[in-house]
RNA sequence: GGGCCCUUCGUCUAUCGGUUAGGACAUCAGAUUUUCAAUCUGGGAAGACGGGUUCGACUCCCGUAGGGCCUACCA
């Protein structure tokens, strides 16, 4: 159970220019993890708000007291924070506003827009079955009954929707969508325990929060019709709707655990950078010509709700990896070192300052090829090994009498290098091979083995530089004496 | 069952009646080569199907098929 934190948005001047500044919101329910689709919806709301110079709000939809938990609220807050999508005001907790919701229902009852329904759970279930069989919406017998006198037992409050006519949802991504009012049922506004339901609470909160543009998943498209009716009954201006297609797994089915990841926290653990997620997610369902890799500033500048795609998209790990690799190359090396350190800790290691120093030295030589932070930390593993390294058999095999003397000469050549950095080291290696009349491959493989102990490593000059002069020569010396 | 939404290369997408249907990821071939990767060059790859409308349809309309959402005192 979460303890609601009351928040009055009147305290926060959200609309500096009250005229018609854009207000968007993300409204997740804290009932588990934060789905990647929710993250994308948040991203689009954020991009749109930023593009329009409006505000982006967060509302926690915790009216389901059974399923809402405080831990899930934290997951949402952490997820948005990690993604860098910071709301412009403290979160609104929906449950804390239930008094206001009841007040709205009260108003609606006075206007004749709602009524008490005394159907029992069994009666409702039976009516639902009948309605389904007859291919019509569920109807309550209490709709047109005179206000019942006496005690008829527990009741819900239902919306009295129009039986005729039609409701247009002029969706900005789906286009105009027409609903026949007779197909819409009288939804429950207040449960028999007096708590408000979702469809009522969204409308009241969105109105009170001044939300001008509702951008959400298209699983809410038909709800938009019901909600429009409530706005009208309340005499409130209906916001603009934009319903985003959903994100599916690589196989086109609803994205779930079995597709590798589903929650934003999992993507973080898998080693994806938040800026890569923003870029990739932006391209899922939205595009700006042929642009694939772009900054937040560009996305904000370019974002237009009219360019949002109508059809659902599938999560593509290959492309995500590609985008992530791009941002790893761009990332600051100190930051990457810290992130790689975290990845190491998650694997159970307990790296120290010396490890961080070695990591940082190696990162410039591996950041070009790492697709994720996990890979990045794997690729730097060779640098973290402590002397003496265990040699692979194929390495020691190359160190027979002849091999040892070859590498002793190589050590001399390396010592002559004017500077311990990639270019001089590479030319030292090349001219040594030429002087010996052998190919680089002849010395490359064993040398790599001596330096990395068999772990993946960058190119030779890079590996030597990453390790530094002392460590490199030390590892070679270890190997030579070991092979003796 | 009813209502609604969706359908361009394997994937993400461009096209907004007239294009050799473009790009990106993936894939294949080649180059490079000191493992793996990265990188470079090149290739293959698409309008679900059937009807219309039109001089001309990926683009507009209708139907079919296939996905999806809603149809809760969940959100």
XYZ file of C-alpha atoms (C1' of nucleotides) in Angstrom:
559
model
C 0.000 0.000 0.000
C 1.300 3.406 -0.712
C 0.832 6.357 1.504
C -0.497 9.146 -0.637
C 1.356 12.406 -0.598
C -1.199 15.146 -1.034
C -0.263 17.672 -3.614
C -2.218 20.690 -4.714
C -1.124 21.753 -8.165
C -2.538 25.177 -7.541
C 0.610 25.714 -5.556
C 2.639 25.344 -8.684
C 2.145 27.919 -11.389
C 2.324 25.484 -14.276
C 1.150 27.830 -16.911
C 3.137 31.036 -17.030
C 1.170 32.148 -20.055
C -2.311 30.946 -19.171
C -3.443 31.642 -22.706
C -2.854 28.154 -24.046
C 0.403 26.735 -22.962
C 0.702 23.025 -23.593
C 0.473 20.666 -20.629
C 1.137 16.948 -21.072
C 1.389 14.164 -18.561
C 2.415 10.567 -18.109
C 0.035 8.640 -15.869
C 1.372 5.200 -14.977
C -0.136 2.932 -12.370
C 2.297 1.664 -9.743
C 1.400 -1.989 -9.979
C 4.687 -3.587 -10.940
C 7.567 -2.720 -13.203
C 7.699 0.228 -15.580
C 7.017 -1.130 -19.042
C 9.207 0.096 -21.866
C 6.032 1.221 -23.652
C 5.255 3.474 -20.726
C 8.753 4.857 -21.037
C 8.177 5.655 -24.682
C 4.850 7.284 -23.933
C 6.621 9.393 -21.331
C 9.291 10.260 -23.874
C 6.750 11.413 -26.455
C 4.901 13.491 -23.874
C 8.185 15.000 -22.790
C 9.360 15.708 -26.348
C 6.041 17.253 -27.236
C 5.923 19.435 -24.135
C 9.502 20.578 -24.642
C 8.888 21.222 -28.308
C 5.901 23.402 -27.494
C 7.549 25.085 -24.547
C 4.894 23.603 -22.288
C 5.070 21.456 -19.215
C 5.333 17.739 -18.638
C 3.627 16.331 -15.554
C 3.525 13.026 -13.737
C 0.504 11.486 -12.122
C 0.634 8.226 -10.217
C -2.596 6.339 -10.819
C -2.840 4.485 -7.578
C -6.600 4.157 -7.230
C -6.296 0.380 -7.321
C -5.543 -0.068 -3.632
C -5.067 -3.794 -3.975
C -2.291 -3.669 -6.513
C -0.583 -0.336 -5.943
C 2.608 -0.449 -3.948
C 5.103 2.067 -2.738
C 7.918 0.036 -4.247
C 6.301 0.349 -7.672
C 6.039 4.100 -7.249
C 9.771 4.180 -6.668
C 10.338 2.069 -9.770
C 8.475 4.657 -11.825
C 10.272 7.596 -10.273
C 13.650 5.910 -10.722
C 12.823 4.899 -14.265
C 11.878 8.395 -15.358
C 14.872 9.808 -13.577
C 17.224 7.354 -15.247
C 15.752 8.195 -18.630
C 16.237 11.864 -17.908
C 12.551 12.649 -18.331
C 12.035 14.990 -15.426
C 8.502 16.191 -14.729
C 8.023 19.913 -14.222
C 6.175 19.505 -10.932
C 6.028 17.009 -8.106
C 3.945 13.939 -8.928
C 0.207 14.012 -8.362
C -1.056 10.987 -6.466
C -4.464 10.121 -7.770
C -5.745 8.340 -4.693
C -5.095 11.418 -2.581
C -7.626 13.209 -4.718
C -10.526 10.824 -4.255
C -12.440 13.466 -2.287
C -12.317 15.714 -5.312
C -13.405 12.837 -7.539
C -16.441 12.163 -5.373
C -17.238 15.850 -5.454
C -17.233 15.740 -9.264
C -19.584 12.764 -9.221
C -21.821 14.685 -6.848
C -21.965 17.511 -9.374
C -22.712 15.074 -12.132
C -25.570 13.522 -10.147
C -27.115 16.933 -9.626
C -26.945 17.539 -13.343
C -28.585 14.202 -13.988
C -25.456 12.858 -15.589
C -25.050 9.995 -13.159
C -27.215 7.630 -11.171
C -27.073 5.109 -8.389
C -27.038 1.524 -9.545
C -27.958 -1.159 -7.038
C -27.117 -4.139 -9.223
C -25.379 -6.870 -7.320
C -22.243 -8.501 -8.609
C -24.311 -11.479 -9.724
C -26.842 -9.320 -11.535
C -24.100 -7.435 -13.264
C -22.425 -10.649 -14.373
C -25.722 -11.960 -15.737
C -26.409 -8.726 -17.607
C -22.919 -8.763 -19.010
C -23.510 -12.235 -20.367
C -26.824 -11.245 -21.890
C -25.382 -8.095 -23.415
C -22.543 -10.025 -24.947
C -24.882 -12.602 -26.407
C -27.051 -9.875 -27.868
C -24.031 -7.961 -29.114
C -24.859 -4.805 -27.222
C -23.488 -2.722 -24.373
C -24.370 -3.533 -20.788
C -27.355 -1.592 -19.364
C -28.487 -1.037 -15.815
C -32.169 -1.263 -14.873
C -31.566 1.538 -12.370
C -30.772 4.037 -15.060
C -34.320 5.179 -15.554
C -35.784 4.242 -12.233
C -36.918 6.991 -9.970
C -34.547 7.738 -7.128
C -35.134 4.674 -5.002
C -36.376 5.292 -1.510
C -35.183 3.458 1.519
C -32.180 1.260 1.749
C -31.564 -0.789 -1.352
C -28.197 -1.975 -0.248
C -24.812 -1.074 -1.586
C -24.701 0.822 -4.841
C -22.277 2.053 -7.453
C -22.651 5.345 -9.247
C -22.859 4.996 -13.001
C -22.457 7.558 -15.721
C -25.688 8.268 -17.593
C -24.393 8.256 -21.154
C -26.451 9.256 -24.184
C -28.249 6.363 -25.869
C -28.294 7.982 -29.256
C -26.016 10.027 -31.390
C -22.333 9.631 -31.907
C -19.102 10.758 -30.340
C -16.136 11.834 -32.375
C -12.637 11.393 -31.097
C -10.529 13.536 -33.352
C -7.304 11.721 -32.652
C -4.138 13.361 -33.844
C -2.410 10.180 -34.823
C -5.315 7.911 -35.708
C -7.406 10.590 -37.358
C -11.132 11.064 -36.736
C -12.664 8.041 -35.003
C -16.429 7.815 -34.726
C -18.223 5.929 -31.973
C -21.940 5.235 -31.744
C -23.071 6.246 -28.278
C -25.310 3.203 -28.030
C -22.183 1.032 -28.102
C -20.798 2.742 -25.017
C -21.938 1.429 -21.668
C -22.761 3.412 -18.545
C -19.473 3.029 -16.830
C -19.098 2.851 -13.104
C -17.815 6.134 -11.708
C -17.826 5.237 -8.021
C -17.421 1.717 -6.713
C -19.756 0.442 -4.035
C -17.096 1.292 -1.456
C -17.227 4.872 -2.665
C -13.825 4.919 -4.341
C -13.525 6.460 -7.798
C -12.725 4.373 -10.856
C -10.128 5.006 -13.495
C -12.270 6.600 -16.187
C -13.692 9.144 -13.784
C -10.435 9.912 -12.045
C -8.474 10.500 -15.266
C -10.973 12.996 -16.528
C -11.191 14.953 -13.282
C -7.439 14.947 -12.755
C -6.540 15.823 -16.305
C -8.998 18.680 -16.147
C -7.779 19.932 -12.790
C -4.155 19.624 -13.794
C -4.850 21.677 -16.885
C -3.731 18.930 -19.237
C -4.231 20.168 -22.781
C -2.818 17.231 -24.720
C -3.333 13.619 -23.787
C -0.706 11.405 -25.396
C -1.031 7.779 -24.349
C -1.105 4.207 -25.616
C -3.790 3.291 -28.112
C -5.211 0.764 -25.690
C -7.062 3.832 -24.442
C -8.580 4.835 -27.764
C -12.049 3.546 -26.978
C -11.823 4.981 -23.485
C -11.314 8.358 -25.114
C -14.902 8.239 -26.360
C -16.288 7.470 -22.898
C -14.087 10.120 -21.366
C -15.139 12.699 -23.942
C -18.707 12.113 -22.825
C -17.740 12.805 -19.215
C -15.956 16.002 -20.181
C -19.087 17.108 -21.997
C -21.361 16.199 -19.113
C -19.169 18.181 -16.759
C -19.161 21.091 -19.147
C -15.392 20.962 -19.455
C -13.306 21.519 -22.517
C -12.108 18.224 -23.975
C -8.331 18.010 -24.355
C -6.625 17.001 -27.576
C -6.059 13.262 -27.904
C -3.156 11.427 -29.486
C -3.074 7.633 -29.202
C 0.254 5.924 -29.740
C 0.509 2.424 -31.177
C 1.990 -0.126 -28.848
C 5.424 -1.705 -28.754
C 5.509 -5.430 -29.428
C 8.228 -8.029 -29.001
C 10.454 -9.034 -31.938
C 7.898 -11.706 -32.875
C 5.015 -9.263 -33.008
C 3.362 -10.557 -29.866
C 2.755 -8.403 -26.857
C 6.113 -7.509 -25.321
C 6.798 -9.686 -22.333
C 9.532 -11.077 -20.136
C 10.297 -13.826 -22.568
C 11.520 -11.277 -25.120
C 14.520 -10.541 -22.957
C 13.384 -7.392 -21.262
C 10.251 -5.478 -20.673
C 10.917 -3.040 -17.879
C 13.132 0.009 -18.147
C 15.219 -1.194 -15.207
C 16.105 -4.303 -17.138
C 17.420 -2.242 -20.030
C 19.594 -0.355 -17.599
C 20.935 -3.611 -16.179
C 21.612 -4.932 -19.669
C 23.972 -2.013 -20.185
C 22.034 0.459 -22.267
C 22.680 4.169 -21.919
C 19.678 6.397 -21.203
C 20.472 8.689 -24.117
C 20.580 5.637 -26.399
C 17.195 4.532 -25.097
C 15.762 7.976 -25.773
C 17.077 7.976 -29.321
C 15.993 4.419 -30.055
C 12.576 4.776 -28.463
C 11.982 8.023 -30.318
C 12.522 6.169 -33.596
C 9.986 3.553 -32.596
C 6.806 5.097 -33.849
C 8.147 8.453 -34.826
C 10.535 9.614 -37.484
C 12.006 12.696 -39.034
C 12.907 11.806 -42.609
C 16.017 9.651 -42.781
C 17.438 10.812 -39.469
C 18.428 7.907 -37.255
C 20.932 9.228 -34.738
C 20.100 12.574 -33.199
C 20.510 14.567 -30.019
C 17.780 15.407 -27.538
C 17.871 18.979 -28.761
C 17.243 17.871 -32.331
C 14.474 15.506 -31.284
C 12.785 18.302 -29.358
C 13.126 20.657 -32.269
C 11.824 18.143 -34.797
C 9.135 16.402 -32.785
C 5.703 16.767 -34.282
C 2.746 14.692 -33.226
C 1.689 14.503 -36.860
C 4.786 12.461 -37.658
C 3.849 9.730 -35.219
C 3.250 6.427 -36.980
C -0.121 4.688 -36.795
C 0.965 1.063 -36.656
C 2.570 -0.877 -33.819
C 6.333 -1.369 -33.745
C 8.503 -4.263 -32.685
C 11.462 -4.040 -30.425
C 14.639 -4.749 -32.408
C 17.642 -5.648 -30.267
C 20.051 -5.318 -33.163
C 19.138 -1.757 -33.805
C 19.069 -0.892 -30.120
C 22.578 -2.301 -29.854
C 23.709 -0.257 -32.803
C 22.309 2.946 -31.332
C 23.775 2.138 -27.943
C 27.217 1.481 -29.465
C 27.031 4.910 -31.049
C 26.376 6.604 -27.720
C 29.076 4.597 -25.975
C 31.581 5.979 -28.497
C 30.349 9.459 -27.736
C 30.310 9.026 -23.975
C 32.777 10.577 -21.585
C 35.422 8.055 -20.541
C 35.306 8.839 -16.837
C 31.577 8.221 -16.917
C 32.046 4.962 -18.810
C 34.621 3.832 -16.262
C 32.130 4.412 -13.458
C 29.367 2.630 -15.336
C 31.630 -0.319 -16.146
C 32.576 -0.458 -12.487
C 28.903 -0.670 -11.593
C 28.415 -3.461 -14.111
C 31.300 -5.298 -12.449
C 29.739 -4.857 -9.036
C 26.460 -6.231 -10.296
C 28.352 -9.337 -11.323
C 29.554 -9.734 -7.764
C 33.027 -8.273 -8.093
C 34.343 -5.689 -5.672
C 36.606 -3.446 -7.746
C 38.967 -1.003 -6.045
C 40.623 2.258 -7.091
C 43.413 0.434 -8.912
C 40.775 -1.377 -10.977
C 39.159 1.901 -11.858
C 42.504 3.332 -12.933
C 43.153 0.335 -15.188
C 39.610 0.450 -16.533
C 39.951 4.085 -17.444
C 43.245 3.423 -19.240
C 41.689 0.612 -21.278
C 38.390 2.263 -22.174
C 39.692 4.419 -25.036
C 40.737 1.218 -26.802
C 37.521 -0.749 -26.359
C 34.764 1.860 -26.442
C 34.727 1.724 -30.232
C 33.521 -1.831 -30.321
C 31.330 -2.269 -27.233
C 27.609 -2.464 -27.856
C 26.600 -2.373 -24.210
C 28.154 -1.429 -20.914
C 28.260 -5.102 -20.034
C 30.330 -5.730 -23.129
C 32.461 -2.740 -22.301
C 33.327 -4.138 -18.920
C 33.956 -7.576 -20.430
C 36.310 -6.075 -22.996
C 38.326 -4.334 -20.323
C 38.732 -7.530 -18.335
C 42.237 -8.179 -19.673
C 43.490 -4.966 -18.102
C 42.207 -5.878 -14.661
C 44.143 -9.140 -14.423
C 46.953 -9.096 -11.898
C 50.411 -10.523 -12.594
C 51.485 -13.123 -13.110
C 48.907 -14.252 -15.667
C 48.142 -17.894 -16.305
C 49.251 -18.696 -19.836
C 47.160 -20.530 -22.358
C 48.766 -23.644 -23.765
C 49.019 -22.244 -27.270
C 50.883 -19.245 -25.908
C 53.385 -21.272 -23.957
C 53.765 -23.564 -26.957
C 55.114 -20.603 -28.920
C 57.702 -19.951 -26.239
C 60.237 -22.629 -26.972
C 63.940 -21.742 -26.911
C 63.688 -20.037 -30.244
C 60.469 -18.268 -29.331
C 61.874 -16.995 -26.087
C 64.846 -15.435 -27.744
C 62.604 -13.889 -30.377
C 60.481 -12.242 -27.700
C 63.511 -11.194 -25.718
C 64.636 -9.295 -28.782
C 61.119 -7.892 -29.130
C 61.258 -6.580 -25.591
C 64.447 -4.728 -26.495
C 62.727 -3.265 -29.540
C 59.734 -2.159 -27.499
C 61.979 -0.533 -24.949
C 63.393 1.560 -27.771
C 59.975 2.986 -28.625
C 60.253 6.754 -28.297
C 56.917 6.943 -26.609
C 54.578 4.332 -25.046
C 51.589 5.115 -27.183
C 49.790 3.406 -30.091
C 51.586 4.888 -33.088
C 55.204 4.456 -31.950
C 54.404 1.019 -30.552
C 52.809 -0.104 -33.762
C 55.754 1.038 -35.846
C 58.107 -0.600 -33.386
C 56.216 -3.876 -33.832
C 56.177 -3.511 -37.592
C 59.818 -2.709 -38.013
C 60.755 -5.468 -35.601
C 58.798 -7.990 -37.655
C 60.407 -6.655 -40.830
C 63.901 -6.815 -39.322
C 63.296 -10.387 -38.233
C 61.949 -11.201 -41.666
C 58.677 -12.560 -40.319
C 55.041 -11.518 -40.506
C 53.345 -9.610 -37.741
C 51.049 -12.570 -37.284
C 53.960 -14.673 -36.136
C 54.533 -12.501 -33.094
C 51.043 -11.050 -32.745
C 49.197 -14.075 -31.454
C 51.696 -15.106 -28.744
C 52.231 -11.520 -27.683
C 48.490 -11.067 -27.340
C 48.363 -14.185 -25.246
C 51.099 -12.942 -22.955
C 49.379 -9.592 -22.520
C 45.775 -10.711 -22.139
C 45.994 -14.206 -20.754
C 43.540 -15.268 -23.420
C 40.854 -12.709 -22.697
C 39.590 -10.525 -25.515
C 41.814 -7.491 -25.943
C 42.156 -4.536 -28.292
C 44.749 -4.451 -31.078
C 48.336 -4.996 -29.893
C 49.417 -1.383 -29.826
C 46.213 -0.492 -28.004
C 46.586 -3.292 -25.503
C 50.195 -2.289 -24.790
C 49.172 1.318 -24.317
C 46.195 0.441 -22.140
C 48.389 -1.655 -19.865
C 51.216 0.837 -19.758
C 54.930 0.281 -20.177
C 55.651 -1.277 -16.820
C 52.694 -3.664 -16.757
C 53.184 -4.712 -20.374
C 56.872 -5.465 -20.060
C 56.184 -7.135 -16.739
C 53.591 -9.453 -18.238
C 55.936 -10.390 -21.067
C 58.783 -11.007 -18.658
C 56.498 -13.175 -16.510
C 55.582 -15.244 -19.526
C 59.162 -15.691 -20.660
C 60.371 -16.826 -17.273
C 57.314 -19.031 -16.822
C 57.982 -20.789 -20.113
C 61.531 -21.584 -19.143
C -20.505 -11.836 -29.917
C -20.230 -6.185 -30.481
C -17.364 -1.606 -31.277
C -12.769 0.442 -32.719
C -7.558 0.570 -34.486
C -3.562 -1.383 -37.602
C -1.137 -3.786 -42.406
C 5.700 -0.772 -47.443
C 12.282 -5.043 -47.472
C 13.449 -9.983 -41.687
C 12.959 -5.179 -38.323
C 12.353 0.393 -37.680
C 10.814 3.742 -41.274
C 10.508 7.586 -46.048
C 6.823 8.302 -49.778
C 1.653 12.673 -48.441
C -1.693 10.098 -57.197
C 3.196 10.084 -61.515
C 10.123 7.726 -57.707
C 14.744 2.722 -61.004
C 9.698 2.674 -53.990
C 14.739 5.992 -50.483
C 17.431 5.414 -45.629
C 18.869 2.716 -41.105
C 19.600 -2.053 -38.414
C 20.185 -7.090 -39.635
C 21.950 -10.322 -43.618
C 25.295 -11.886 -47.792
C 29.998 -11.010 -50.646
C 34.607 -8.573 -50.839
C 38.549 -5.374 -48.542
C 41.460 -4.839 -44.087
C 43.666 -8.089 -40.390
C 47.705 -8.800 -34.490
C 42.061 -13.152 -31.668
C 36.974 -11.208 -31.425
C 34.959 -6.926 -32.818
C 35.005 -2.426 -35.190
C 35.757 -0.080 -39.964
C 35.351 0.422 -45.547
C 33.105 -1.159 -50.403
C 29.354 -3.690 -52.904
C 24.843 -6.992 -53.339
C 20.090 -9.184 -52.312
C 15.595 -7.809 -49.923
C 8.978 -4.620 -49.539
C 3.687 -2.008 -50.869
C -1.196 -8.799 -47.134
C -5.085 -10.253 -50.825
C -9.374 -8.979 -54.109
C -12.273 -5.362 -56.280
C -13.142 -0.442 -57.695
C -12.111 5.383 -58.638
C -8.441 7.613 -62.035
C -4.917 8.894 -68.010
C -2.085 6.990 -63.731
C -2.312 4.097 -57.579
C 1.838 2.031 -52.005
C -0.906 6.530 -51.719
C -8.334 7.504 -52.278
C -12.966 4.065 -51.578
C -15.160 -0.947 -50.569
C -14.492 -5.963 -49.231
C -11.451 -10.252 -47.444
C -7.592 -12.125 -44.479
C -4.305 -11.484 -40.495
C -2.797 -8.839 -36.012
C -4.248 -5.633 -31.762
C -7.304 -2.756 -28.230
C -11.888 -1.934 -25.525
C -16.247 -4.360 -24.071
C -14.118 -4.831 -15.144
C -16.937 -2.080 -8.955
C -8.052 -2.981 -13.403
C -5.594 1.075 -15.074
